[in-house]
Short mmCIF file of N, CA, C and O in Angstrom, two decimals:
data_model
loop_
_atom_site.label_atom_id
_atom_site.label_comp_id
_atom_site.label_asym_id
_atom_site.label_seq_id
_atom_site.Cartn_x
_atom_site.Cartn_y
_atom_site.Cartn_z
N MET A 52 135.40 75.31 59.53
CA MET A 52 134.44 74.23 59.74
C MET A 52 133.12 74.99 60.30
O MET A 52 133.24 75.87 61.19
N THR A 53 132.07 74.52 60.11
CA THR A 53 130.91 75.26 60.29
C THR A 53 130.05 74.46 61.04
O THR A 53 129.74 73.40 60.78
N LEU A 54 129.56 75.01 62.26
CA LEU A 54 128.95 74.04 63.09
C LEU A 54 127.60 74.90 63.47
O LEU A 54 127.69 76.11 63.65
N THR A 55 126.37 74.47 64.02
CA THR A 55 125.23 74.89 64.61
C THR A 55 125.06 74.70 65.88
O THR A 55 125.93 74.47 66.49
N ARG A 56 124.32 75.73 66.49
CA ARG A 56 124.47 75.75 67.82
C ARG A 56 124.00 74.46 68.64
O ARG A 56 123.29 73.74 68.09
N SER A 57 124.84 73.98 69.71
CA SER A 57 124.63 72.79 70.12
C SER A 57 124.65 73.07 71.70
O SER A 57 125.63 73.28 72.17
N MET A 58 123.65 72.65 72.30
CA MET A 58 123.49 72.91 73.73
C MET A 58 124.66 71.83 74.60
O MET A 58 125.35 72.07 75.58
N PRO A 59 124.65 70.50 73.86
CA PRO A 59 125.63 69.67 74.48
C PRO A 59 127.30 70.30 74.30
O PRO A 59 128.14 70.06 75.24
N ALA A 60 127.30 70.64 73.24
CA ALA A 60 128.82 71.19 73.01
C ALA A 60 128.76 72.47 73.95
O ALA A 60 130.04 72.79 74.65
N LEU A 61 128.07 73.33 74.07
CA LEU A 61 128.00 74.49 75.03
C LEU A 61 128.05 74.15 76.50
O LEU A 61 128.90 74.33 77.03
N GLY A 62 127.41 73.04 76.88
CA GLY A 62 127.50 72.49 78.07
C GLY A 62 128.95 71.88 78.39
O GLY A 62 129.59 72.12 79.63
N ALA A 63 129.58 71.28 77.41
CA ALA A 63 130.81 70.63 77.69
C ALA A 63 131.93 71.78 77.79
O ALA A 63 132.84 71.73 78.80
N ALA A 64 131.75 72.82 77.16
CA ALA A 64 132.89 73.81 77.17
C ALA A 64 132.67 74.67 78.10
O ALA A 64 133.75 75.00 78.99
N VAL A 65 131.50 75.10 78.69
CA VAL A 65 131.18 75.67 80.00
C VAL A 65 131.60 74.62 81.13
O VAL A 65 131.96 75.35 82.09
N ALA A 66 131.38 73.44 81.14
CA ALA A 66 131.56 72.99 82.16
C ALA A 66 133.05 72.43 82.54
O ALA A 66 133.65 72.50 83.82
N ALA A 67 133.67 72.62 81.18
CA ALA A 67 135.19 72.37 81.46
C ALA A 67 135.78 73.69 82.11
O ALA A 67 136.58 73.67 83.03
N VAL A 68 135.11 74.93 81.58
CA VAL A 68 135.90 76.06 82.23
C VAL A 68 135.26 76.26 83.81
O VAL A 68 136.07 76.55 84.56
N ALA A 69 134.07 75.63 84.12
CA ALA A 69 133.48 75.78 85.46
C ALA A 69 134.59 74.74 86.30
O ALA A 69 134.87 75.27 87.43
N LEU A 70 134.76 73.80 85.82
CA LEU A 70 135.63 72.86 86.35
C LEU A 70 137.23 73.37 86.80
O LEU A 70 137.81 73.24 87.95
N LEU A 71 137.71 74.33 85.86
CA LEU A 71 138.89 74.82 85.99
C LEU A 71 138.58 76.22 87.06
O LEU A 71 139.72 76.53 87.70
N ALA A 72 137.64 76.72 86.78
CA ALA A 72 137.13 77.93 87.73
C ALA A 72 137.15 77.67 89.26
O ALA A 72 137.81 78.35 89.96
N GLY A 73 136.41 76.66 89.65
CA GLY A 73 136.47 76.49 91.05
C GLY A 73 135.70 77.58 91.76
O GLY A 73 134.83 78.27 91.22
N CYS A 74 135.96 78.02 92.95
CA CYS A 74 135.36 78.97 93.72
C CYS A 74 136.41 80.08 93.74
O CYS A 74 137.58 79.76 94.05
N GLY A 75 135.92 81.35 93.52
CA GLY A 75 136.81 82.35 93.43
C GLY A 75 136.44 83.53 94.47
O GLY A 75 135.30 83.52 94.80
N GLY A 76 137.56 84.08 95.17
CA GLY A 76 137.11 85.03 96.23
C GLY A 76 137.10 86.58 95.38
O GLY A 76 137.57 86.55 94.37
N GLY A 77 136.46 87.42 96.07
CA GLY A 77 136.49 88.73 95.41
C GLY A 77 137.68 89.50 95.65
O GLY A 77 138.52 89.28 96.35
N THR A 78 137.84 90.36 94.36
CA THR A 78 139.26 91.38 94.60
C THR A 78 138.58 92.73 94.68
O THR A 78 137.56 93.11 94.00
N GLY A 79 139.46 93.97 94.65
CA GLY A 79 139.04 95.17 94.84
C GLY A 79 138.96 95.50 93.18
O GLY A 79 139.85 94.76 92.38
N GLU A 80 138.35 96.29 92.87
CA GLU A 80 138.09 96.67 91.28
C GLU A 80 138.88 97.96 90.99
O GLU A 80 138.64 98.88 91.88
N ALA A 81 139.18 97.93 89.87
CA ALA A 81 139.85 99.07 89.05
C ALA A 81 138.85 99.83 88.33
O ALA A 81 138.01 99.08 88.17
N ALA A 82 139.26 100.92 88.11
CA ALA A 82 138.51 101.70 86.97
C ALA A 82 138.19 100.60 85.70
O ALA A 82 139.11 99.92 85.34
N VAL A 83 136.73 100.45 85.14
CA VAL A 83 136.29 99.69 84.11
C VAL A 83 136.39 100.58 82.89
O VAL A 83 135.80 101.54 82.90
N PRO A 84 136.98 100.21 81.97
CA PRO A 84 137.08 101.01 80.35
C PRO A 84 135.78 100.61 79.87
O PRO A 84 135.02 99.92 80.06
N GLU A 85 135.50 101.26 78.85
CA GLU A 85 134.57 101.38 78.04
C GLU A 85 134.51 99.93 77.38
O GLU A 85 135.48 99.41 76.93
N THR A 86 133.26 99.36 77.21
CA THR A 86 133.37 97.78 76.75
C THR A 86 133.68 97.85 75.38
O THR A 86 133.08 98.59 74.40
N ALA A 87 134.58 96.77 75.27
CA ALA A 87 135.25 96.53 73.60
C ALA A 87 134.15 96.04 72.99
O ALA A 87 133.20 95.60 73.24
N THR A 88 134.51 96.31 71.49
CA THR A 88 133.66 95.64 70.62
C THR A 88 134.32 95.05 69.42
O THR A 88 135.65 95.35 69.48
N GLY A 89 133.92 94.23 68.67
CA GLY A 89 134.63 93.55 67.63
C GLY A 89 134.75 92.24 67.16
O GLY A 89 133.85 91.54 68.06
N SER A 90 135.52 91.81 66.48
CA SER A 90 135.32 90.24 66.13
C SER A 90 136.13 89.59 67.33
O SER A 90 136.55 89.97 68.16
N LEU A 91 135.83 88.13 67.25
CA LEU A 91 136.48 87.16 68.16
C LEU A 91 137.95 87.52 68.20
O LEU A 91 138.48 87.54 69.25
N GLU A 92 138.48 87.72 66.93
CA GLU A 92 139.87 87.62 66.86
C GLU A 92 140.54 89.02 67.47
O GLU A 92 141.63 89.08 67.92
N HIS A 93 139.76 89.95 67.21
CA HIS A 93 140.16 91.43 67.66
C HIS A 93 139.90 91.49 69.11
O HIS A 93 140.81 91.92 69.93
N LEU A 94 138.97 90.87 69.88
CA LEU A 94 138.78 90.65 71.45
C LEU A 94 140.04 89.90 71.67
O LEU A 94 140.54 90.35 72.87
N ALA A 95 140.22 89.03 71.05
CA ALA A 95 141.28 87.89 71.61
C ALA A 95 142.83 88.59 71.77
O ALA A 95 143.72 88.58 72.51
N ALA A 96 142.89 89.52 70.50
CA ALA A 96 144.12 90.23 70.65
C ALA A 96 144.31 91.31 71.52
O ALA A 96 145.32 91.67 72.16
N GLU A 97 143.21 91.97 71.77
CA GLU A 97 143.00 92.75 73.24
C GLU A 97 143.77 92.38 74.39
O GLU A 97 144.11 92.98 75.00
N VAL A 98 143.21 90.88 74.63
CA VAL A 98 143.65 90.53 75.86
C VAL A 98 144.89 89.39 75.72
O VAL A 98 145.25 88.51 76.65
N ARG A 99 145.33 89.59 74.39
CA ARG A 99 146.82 88.76 74.32
C ARG A 99 146.75 87.25 74.26
O ARG A 99 147.37 86.67 75.10
N CYS A 100 145.61 86.87 73.75
CA CYS A 100 145.49 85.46 73.62
C CYS A 100 145.55 84.92 72.23
O CYS A 100 144.64 85.87 71.22
N GLU A 101 145.54 83.89 72.03
CA GLU A 101 145.68 82.99 70.62
C GLU A 101 144.56 82.27 70.57
O GLU A 101 144.37 81.43 71.11
N PRO A 102 143.45 82.69 70.05
CA PRO A 102 142.11 81.82 70.07
C PRO A 102 142.17 80.49 69.42
O PRO A 102 142.76 80.43 68.29
N ASP A 103 141.76 79.50 70.09
CA ASP A 103 141.72 78.18 69.50
C ASP A 103 140.33 77.85 69.37
O ASP A 103 139.36 77.52 70.03
N LEU A 104 139.89 78.31 68.03
CA LEU A 104 138.53 78.16 67.40
C LEU A 104 138.07 76.87 67.75
O LEU A 104 138.31 75.94 67.37
N GLN A 105 136.83 76.87 68.49
CA GLN A 105 135.95 75.60 68.63
C GLN A 105 134.63 75.42 67.81
O GLN A 105 134.11 74.52 67.27
N THR A 106 134.20 76.69 67.63
CA THR A 106 132.77 76.92 67.01
C THR A 106 132.68 78.05 66.22
O THR A 106 133.15 79.18 66.69
N ASP A 107 132.45 77.71 64.60
CA ASP A 107 132.52 78.66 63.68
C ASP A 107 131.15 78.81 63.01
O ASP A 107 131.19 77.84 62.00
N ALA A 108 130.15 79.24 63.47
CA ALA A 108 128.88 79.36 62.92
C ALA A 108 128.39 80.60 62.43
O ALA A 108 128.87 81.66 63.18
N ASP A 109 127.02 80.55 61.70
CA ASP A 109 126.64 82.24 61.66
C ASP A 109 126.27 82.86 62.86
O ASP A 109 126.68 84.13 63.10
N GLU A 110 125.88 82.38 63.81
CA GLU A 110 125.30 82.87 65.20
C GLU A 110 126.23 83.01 66.13
O GLU A 110 125.99 83.69 67.17
N ILE A 111 127.16 82.01 66.35
CA ILE A 111 128.29 82.00 67.32
C ILE A 111 129.65 81.63 66.87
O ILE A 111 129.84 80.65 65.89
N ARG A 112 130.68 82.50 67.44
CA ARG A 112 131.96 82.01 67.53
C ARG A 112 132.46 81.91 68.60
O ARG A 112 132.46 82.78 69.44
N GLN A 113 133.03 80.53 68.87
CA GLN A 113 133.52 80.50 70.41
C GLN A 113 135.09 79.71 70.09
O GLN A 113 135.27 78.82 69.48
N ALA A 114 136.00 80.26 70.94
CA ALA A 114 137.36 79.66 70.85
C ALA A 114 137.82 79.58 72.58
O ALA A 114 137.09 80.11 73.44
N LEU A 115 138.71 78.81 72.74
CA LEU A 115 139.40 78.55 74.08
C LEU A 115 140.59 79.59 74.06
O LEU A 115 141.22 79.51 72.85
N CYS A 116 140.80 79.90 75.10
CA CYS A 116 141.72 81.20 75.07
C CYS A 116 142.83 81.13 76.58
O CYS A 116 142.37 80.47 77.62
N GLU A 117 143.93 81.32 76.47
CA GLU A 117 144.98 81.24 77.39
C GLU A 117 145.75 82.82 77.39
O GLU A 117 146.51 82.86 76.30
N ASN A 118 145.93 83.37 78.55
CA ASN A 118 146.92 84.34 78.51
C ASN A 118 147.50 84.35 80.17
O ASN A 118 147.22 83.46 80.84
N PRO A 119 148.15 85.11 80.31
CA PRO A 119 148.84 85.45 81.68
C PRO A 119 147.92 85.31 82.65
O PRO A 119 148.19 84.89 83.89
N ASP A 120 146.63 85.92 82.48
CA ASP A 120 145.42 86.05 83.68
C ASP A 120 144.83 84.76 83.71
O ASP A 120 144.36 84.73 84.73
N GLY A 121 145.14 83.62 82.81
CA GLY A 121 144.33 82.31 83.04
C GLY A 121 143.79 81.83 81.65
O GLY A 121 143.74 82.40 80.70
N LYS A 122 142.94 80.89 81.81
CA LYS A 122 142.04 80.06 81.08
C LYS A 122 140.77 80.53 80.69
O LYS A 122 140.09 80.60 81.75
N PHE A 123 140.21 80.56 79.52
CA PHE A 123 138.89 81.19 79.43
C PHE A 123 138.15 80.99 77.86
O PHE A 123 139.28 80.44 77.11
N VAL A 124 136.87 80.99 77.88
CA VAL A 124 136.32 80.56 76.76
C VAL A 124 135.94 81.93 76.28
O VAL A 124 135.36 82.80 77.12
N LEU A 125 135.97 82.48 74.96
CA LEU A 125 135.65 83.63 74.34
C LEU A 125 134.65 83.35 73.45
O LEU A 125 134.92 82.45 72.42
N ALA A 126 133.46 84.01 73.43
CA ALA A 126 132.29 83.74 72.33
C ALA A 126 132.23 85.06 71.63
O ALA A 126 131.66 86.19 72.74
N THR A 127 131.47 85.15 70.64
CA THR A 127 131.06 86.35 69.97
C THR A 127 129.69 85.76 69.18
O THR A 127 129.58 84.50 68.87
N PHE A 128 128.63 86.59 69.24
CA PHE A 128 127.37 86.11 68.59
C PHE A 128 126.90 87.13 67.61
O PHE A 128 127.07 88.26 67.70
N ALA A 129 125.95 86.79 66.82
CA ALA A 129 125.48 87.49 65.57
C ALA A 129 124.54 88.43 66.24
O ALA A 129 124.47 89.44 65.71
N THR A 130 123.61 88.16 67.18
CA THR A 130 122.41 89.07 67.91
C THR A 130 122.73 88.73 69.39
O THR A 130 123.10 88.15 69.80
N ASP A 131 122.05 90.07 69.91
CA ASP A 131 122.01 90.12 71.01
C ASP A 131 121.06 89.05 71.89
O ASP A 131 121.27 88.60 72.85
N ARG A 132 120.16 88.71 71.11
CA ARG A 132 118.92 87.58 71.68
C ARG A 132 119.55 86.42 71.54
O ARG A 132 119.71 85.59 72.69
N GLY A 133 120.57 86.02 70.81
CA GLY A 133 121.63 84.85 70.73
C GLY A 133 122.22 84.83 71.76
O GLY A 133 122.47 83.79 72.16
N GLN A 134 123.07 85.86 72.19
CA GLN A 134 123.89 85.98 73.16
C GLN A 134 123.09 85.62 74.42
O GLN A 134 123.72 84.86 75.34
N ARG A 135 122.16 86.39 74.75
CA ARG A 135 121.38 86.21 76.00
C ARG A 135 120.94 84.76 76.23
O ARG A 135 121.01 84.24 77.26
N GLU A 136 120.35 84.18 75.22
CA GLU A 136 120.07 82.82 75.07
C GLU A 136 121.20 81.80 75.66
O GLU A 136 120.86 81.06 76.42
N TRP A 137 122.37 82.20 75.03
CA TRP A 137 123.44 81.47 75.09
C TRP A 137 123.89 81.46 76.75
O TRP A 137 124.02 80.41 77.62
N ILE A 138 124.04 82.69 77.24
CA ILE A 138 124.33 82.93 78.72
C ILE A 138 123.25 82.39 79.57
O ILE A 138 123.75 81.64 80.56
N ASN A 139 121.96 82.60 79.17
CA ASN A 139 120.88 81.81 80.29
C ASN A 139 121.03 80.37 80.28
O ASN A 139 121.11 79.90 81.46
N GLY A 140 121.40 79.63 79.23
CA GLY A 140 121.56 78.27 79.12
C GLY A 140 122.76 77.88 79.86
O GLY A 140 123.11 76.66 80.78
N ALA A 141 123.80 78.75 79.59
CA ALA A 141 125.30 78.46 80.11
C ALA A 141 125.32 78.50 81.62
O ALA A 141 125.98 77.92 82.19
N LYS A 142 124.44 79.55 82.21
CA LYS A 142 124.59 79.76 83.56
C LYS A 142 124.14 78.42 84.48
O LYS A 142 124.54 78.55 85.53
N ASP A 143 123.53 77.54 83.91
CA ASP A 143 122.96 76.20 84.50
C ASP A 143 124.28 75.54 84.99
O ASP A 143 124.29 74.68 85.90
N TYR A 144 125.36 75.84 84.15
CA TYR A 144 126.55 75.10 84.37
C TYR A 144 127.20 75.87 85.48
O TYR A 144 128.61 75.25 85.58
N GLY A 145 126.94 76.97 85.83
CA GLY A 145 127.95 77.66 86.97
C GLY A 145 128.81 78.57 86.03
O GLY A 145 128.40 78.81 84.89
N GLY A 146 130.03 79.00 86.70
CA GLY A 146 131.15 79.91 86.08
C GLY A 146 130.88 81.16 86.20
O GLY A 146 129.82 81.59 87.04
N HIS A 147 131.70 82.01 85.75
CA HIS A 147 131.90 83.58 86.02
C HIS A 147 132.01 84.01 84.68
O HIS A 147 132.64 83.58 83.73
N TYR A 148 131.30 84.70 84.22
CA TYR A 148 131.06 85.58 82.80
C TYR A 148 131.20 87.16 82.85
O TYR A 148 130.92 87.70 83.68
N LEU A 149 132.15 87.41 82.00
CA LEU A 149 132.22 88.67 81.48
C LEU A 149 131.52 89.04 80.30
O LEU A 149 131.81 88.20 79.28
N VAL A 150 130.51 89.86 80.22
CA VAL A 150 129.50 90.20 79.16
C VAL A 150 129.75 91.53 78.35
O VAL A 150 129.95 92.43 79.33
N GLY A 151 129.86 91.72 77.30
CA GLY A 151 129.95 92.77 76.44
C GLY A 151 128.87 92.83 75.63
O GLY A 151 128.03 91.64 75.70
N ARG A 152 128.99 93.70 74.79
CA ARG A 152 128.04 93.77 73.51
C ARG A 152 128.21 92.62 72.45
O ARG A 152 129.22 92.87 71.69
N LYS A 153 127.28 91.45 72.37
CA LYS A 153 127.48 90.43 71.31
C LYS A 153 128.77 89.74 71.67
O LYS A 153 129.43 89.24 70.92
N TRP A 154 129.22 89.72 72.94
CA TRP A 154 130.38 88.81 73.27
C TRP A 154 130.26 88.42 74.56
O TRP A 154 129.71 89.37 75.52
N VAL A 155 131.10 87.38 75.08
CA VAL A 155 131.08 86.84 76.42
C VAL A 155 132.36 86.16 76.52
O VAL A 155 132.90 85.28 75.74
N ALA A 156 133.00 86.42 77.84
CA ALA A 156 134.04 85.50 78.03
C ALA A 156 133.69 84.76 79.42
O ALA A 156 132.86 85.34 80.28
N VAL A 157 134.27 83.33 79.73
CA VAL A 157 133.71 82.76 80.82
C VAL A 157 135.15 82.08 81.32
O VAL A 157 135.86 81.51 80.72
N GLY A 158 135.30 82.28 82.83
CA GLY A 158 136.50 81.57 83.34
C GLY A 158 136.27 81.79 84.85
O GLY A 158 135.16 82.28 85.23
N GLU A 159 137.57 81.95 85.48
CA GLU A 159 137.52 82.00 87.07
C GLU A 159 137.42 83.49 87.34
O GLU A 159 137.59 84.42 86.16
N THR A 160 137.05 83.70 88.32
CA THR A 160 136.71 85.22 88.98
C THR A 160 137.80 86.09 88.73
O THR A 160 137.70 87.09 87.86
N GLU A 161 138.89 85.62 89.14
CA GLU A 161 140.13 86.53 88.98
C GLU A 161 140.34 86.96 87.65
O GLU A 161 140.93 87.78 87.18
N THR A 162 140.42 85.93 86.35
CA THR A 162 140.58 85.92 84.98
C THR A 162 139.48 87.22 84.57
O THR A 162 139.96 87.72 83.97
N MET A 163 138.34 86.95 84.91
CA MET A 163 137.29 87.83 84.51
C MET A 163 137.29 89.23 84.82
O MET A 163 137.52 90.01 84.02
N THR A 164 137.85 89.16 85.96
CA THR A 164 138.08 90.60 86.47
C THR A 164 139.16 91.12 85.89
O THR A 164 139.21 92.22 85.57
N ALA A 165 140.44 90.37 85.58
CA ALA A 165 141.58 90.91 84.82
C ALA A 165 141.18 91.42 83.45
O ALA A 165 141.74 92.56 82.97
N LEU A 166 140.45 90.32 82.68
CA LEU A 166 139.82 90.62 81.37
C LEU A 166 139.11 91.97 81.38
O LEU A 166 139.03 92.93 80.42
N ARG A 167 138.36 92.01 82.44
CA ARG A 167 137.25 93.29 82.43
C ARG A 167 138.11 94.67 82.52
O ARG A 167 137.84 95.76 82.04
N GLY A 168 139.71 94.72 83.18
CA GLY A 168 140.08 95.76 83.26
C GLY A 168 140.76 96.32 81.64
O GLY A 168 141.04 97.07 81.55
N THR A 169 140.64 95.08 80.67
CA THR A 169 141.08 95.77 79.36
C THR A 169 139.86 95.36 78.39
O THR A 169 139.44 96.50 77.64
N LEU A 170 138.90 94.87 78.52
CA LEU A 170 137.63 94.86 77.74
C LEU A 170 136.36 95.32 78.07
O LEU A 170 135.55 95.73 77.35
N GLY A 171 136.48 95.97 79.55
CA GLY A 171 135.30 96.48 80.11
C GLY A 171 134.15 95.22 80.18
O GLY A 171 134.47 94.21 80.37
N GLY A 172 132.94 95.54 80.09
CA GLY A 172 131.75 94.46 80.29
C GLY A 172 131.46 94.52 81.55
O GLY A 172 131.87 95.22 82.66
N ASP A 173 130.15 93.67 81.88
CA ASP A 173 129.46 93.52 83.22
C ASP A 173 129.86 91.76 83.51
O ASP A 173 129.87 90.92 82.64
N LEU A 174 130.16 91.80 84.99
CA LEU A 174 130.37 90.26 85.37
C LEU A 174 129.19 89.82 85.83
O LEU A 174 128.38 90.53 86.54
N GLU A 175 128.98 88.61 85.63
CA GLU A 175 127.69 87.98 85.75
C GLU A 175 128.33 86.41 86.42
O GLU A 175 129.42 86.03 85.89
N GLU A 176 127.60 85.77 87.28
CA GLU A 176 127.83 84.73 87.74
C GLU A 176 126.63 83.69 87.35
O GLU A 176 125.60 83.89 87.32
N GLY A 177 127.14 82.52 87.28
CA GLY A 177 126.35 81.31 86.85
C GLY A 177 125.87 80.62 88.36
O GLY A 177 126.28 81.06 89.39
N MET A 178 124.98 79.47 88.34
CA MET A 178 124.84 78.86 89.32
C MET A 178 125.87 78.52 90.07
O MET A 178 126.67 77.86 89.60
N ASP A 179 125.68 78.49 91.44
CA ASP A 179 126.61 77.87 92.53
C ASP A 179 126.33 76.16 92.56
O ASP A 179 125.42 76.11 93.41
N HIS A 180 127.22 75.34 92.35
CA HIS A 180 126.83 73.95 92.46
C HIS A 180 127.83 73.27 93.65
O HIS A 180 127.77 72.13 93.97
N SER A 181 128.33 74.36 94.42
CA SER A 181 129.49 73.89 95.53
C SER A 181 128.64 73.35 96.70
O SER A 181 129.13 72.67 97.36
N ALA A 182 127.25 73.86 97.17
CA ALA A 182 126.63 73.25 98.20
C ALA A 182 126.10 71.94 97.72
O ALA A 182 125.25 71.89 96.74
N GLY A 183 126.22 70.88 98.76
CA GLY A 183 125.65 69.56 98.30
C GLY A 183 125.35 69.00 99.61
O GLY A 183 125.47 69.57 100.54
N HIS A 184 124.53 67.94 99.59
CA HIS A 184 124.04 67.48 100.83
C HIS A 184 124.58 65.91 101.12
O HIS A 184 125.34 65.22 100.17
#
């Protein structure tokens, strides 16, 4: 199935993960390995998840994943620019992001910290929507 980039679909996927994520507390950091590279399937295998492919397009491949560390979205990108545009749009929905070269994982803080121990990468956070009036 081939789909094109869709902000509503992106929003729905990230919003679902953000709802699962809630607010997370910080944990101690272990040594971070060199950032992994490869296909969506390769990255998923590295973290022992069977990817449920949601989007399979030229510029993005996105899957839902679950492993012993938790549930998360895993996406790979054709270009660095496409990745950064996706992340910048997704951050409006909140969430916690593990970012590598041409890939990103989105989920709970604890899950992203655990994945970072295998995949490396940088942790980024989306907007915090928990403060209300």
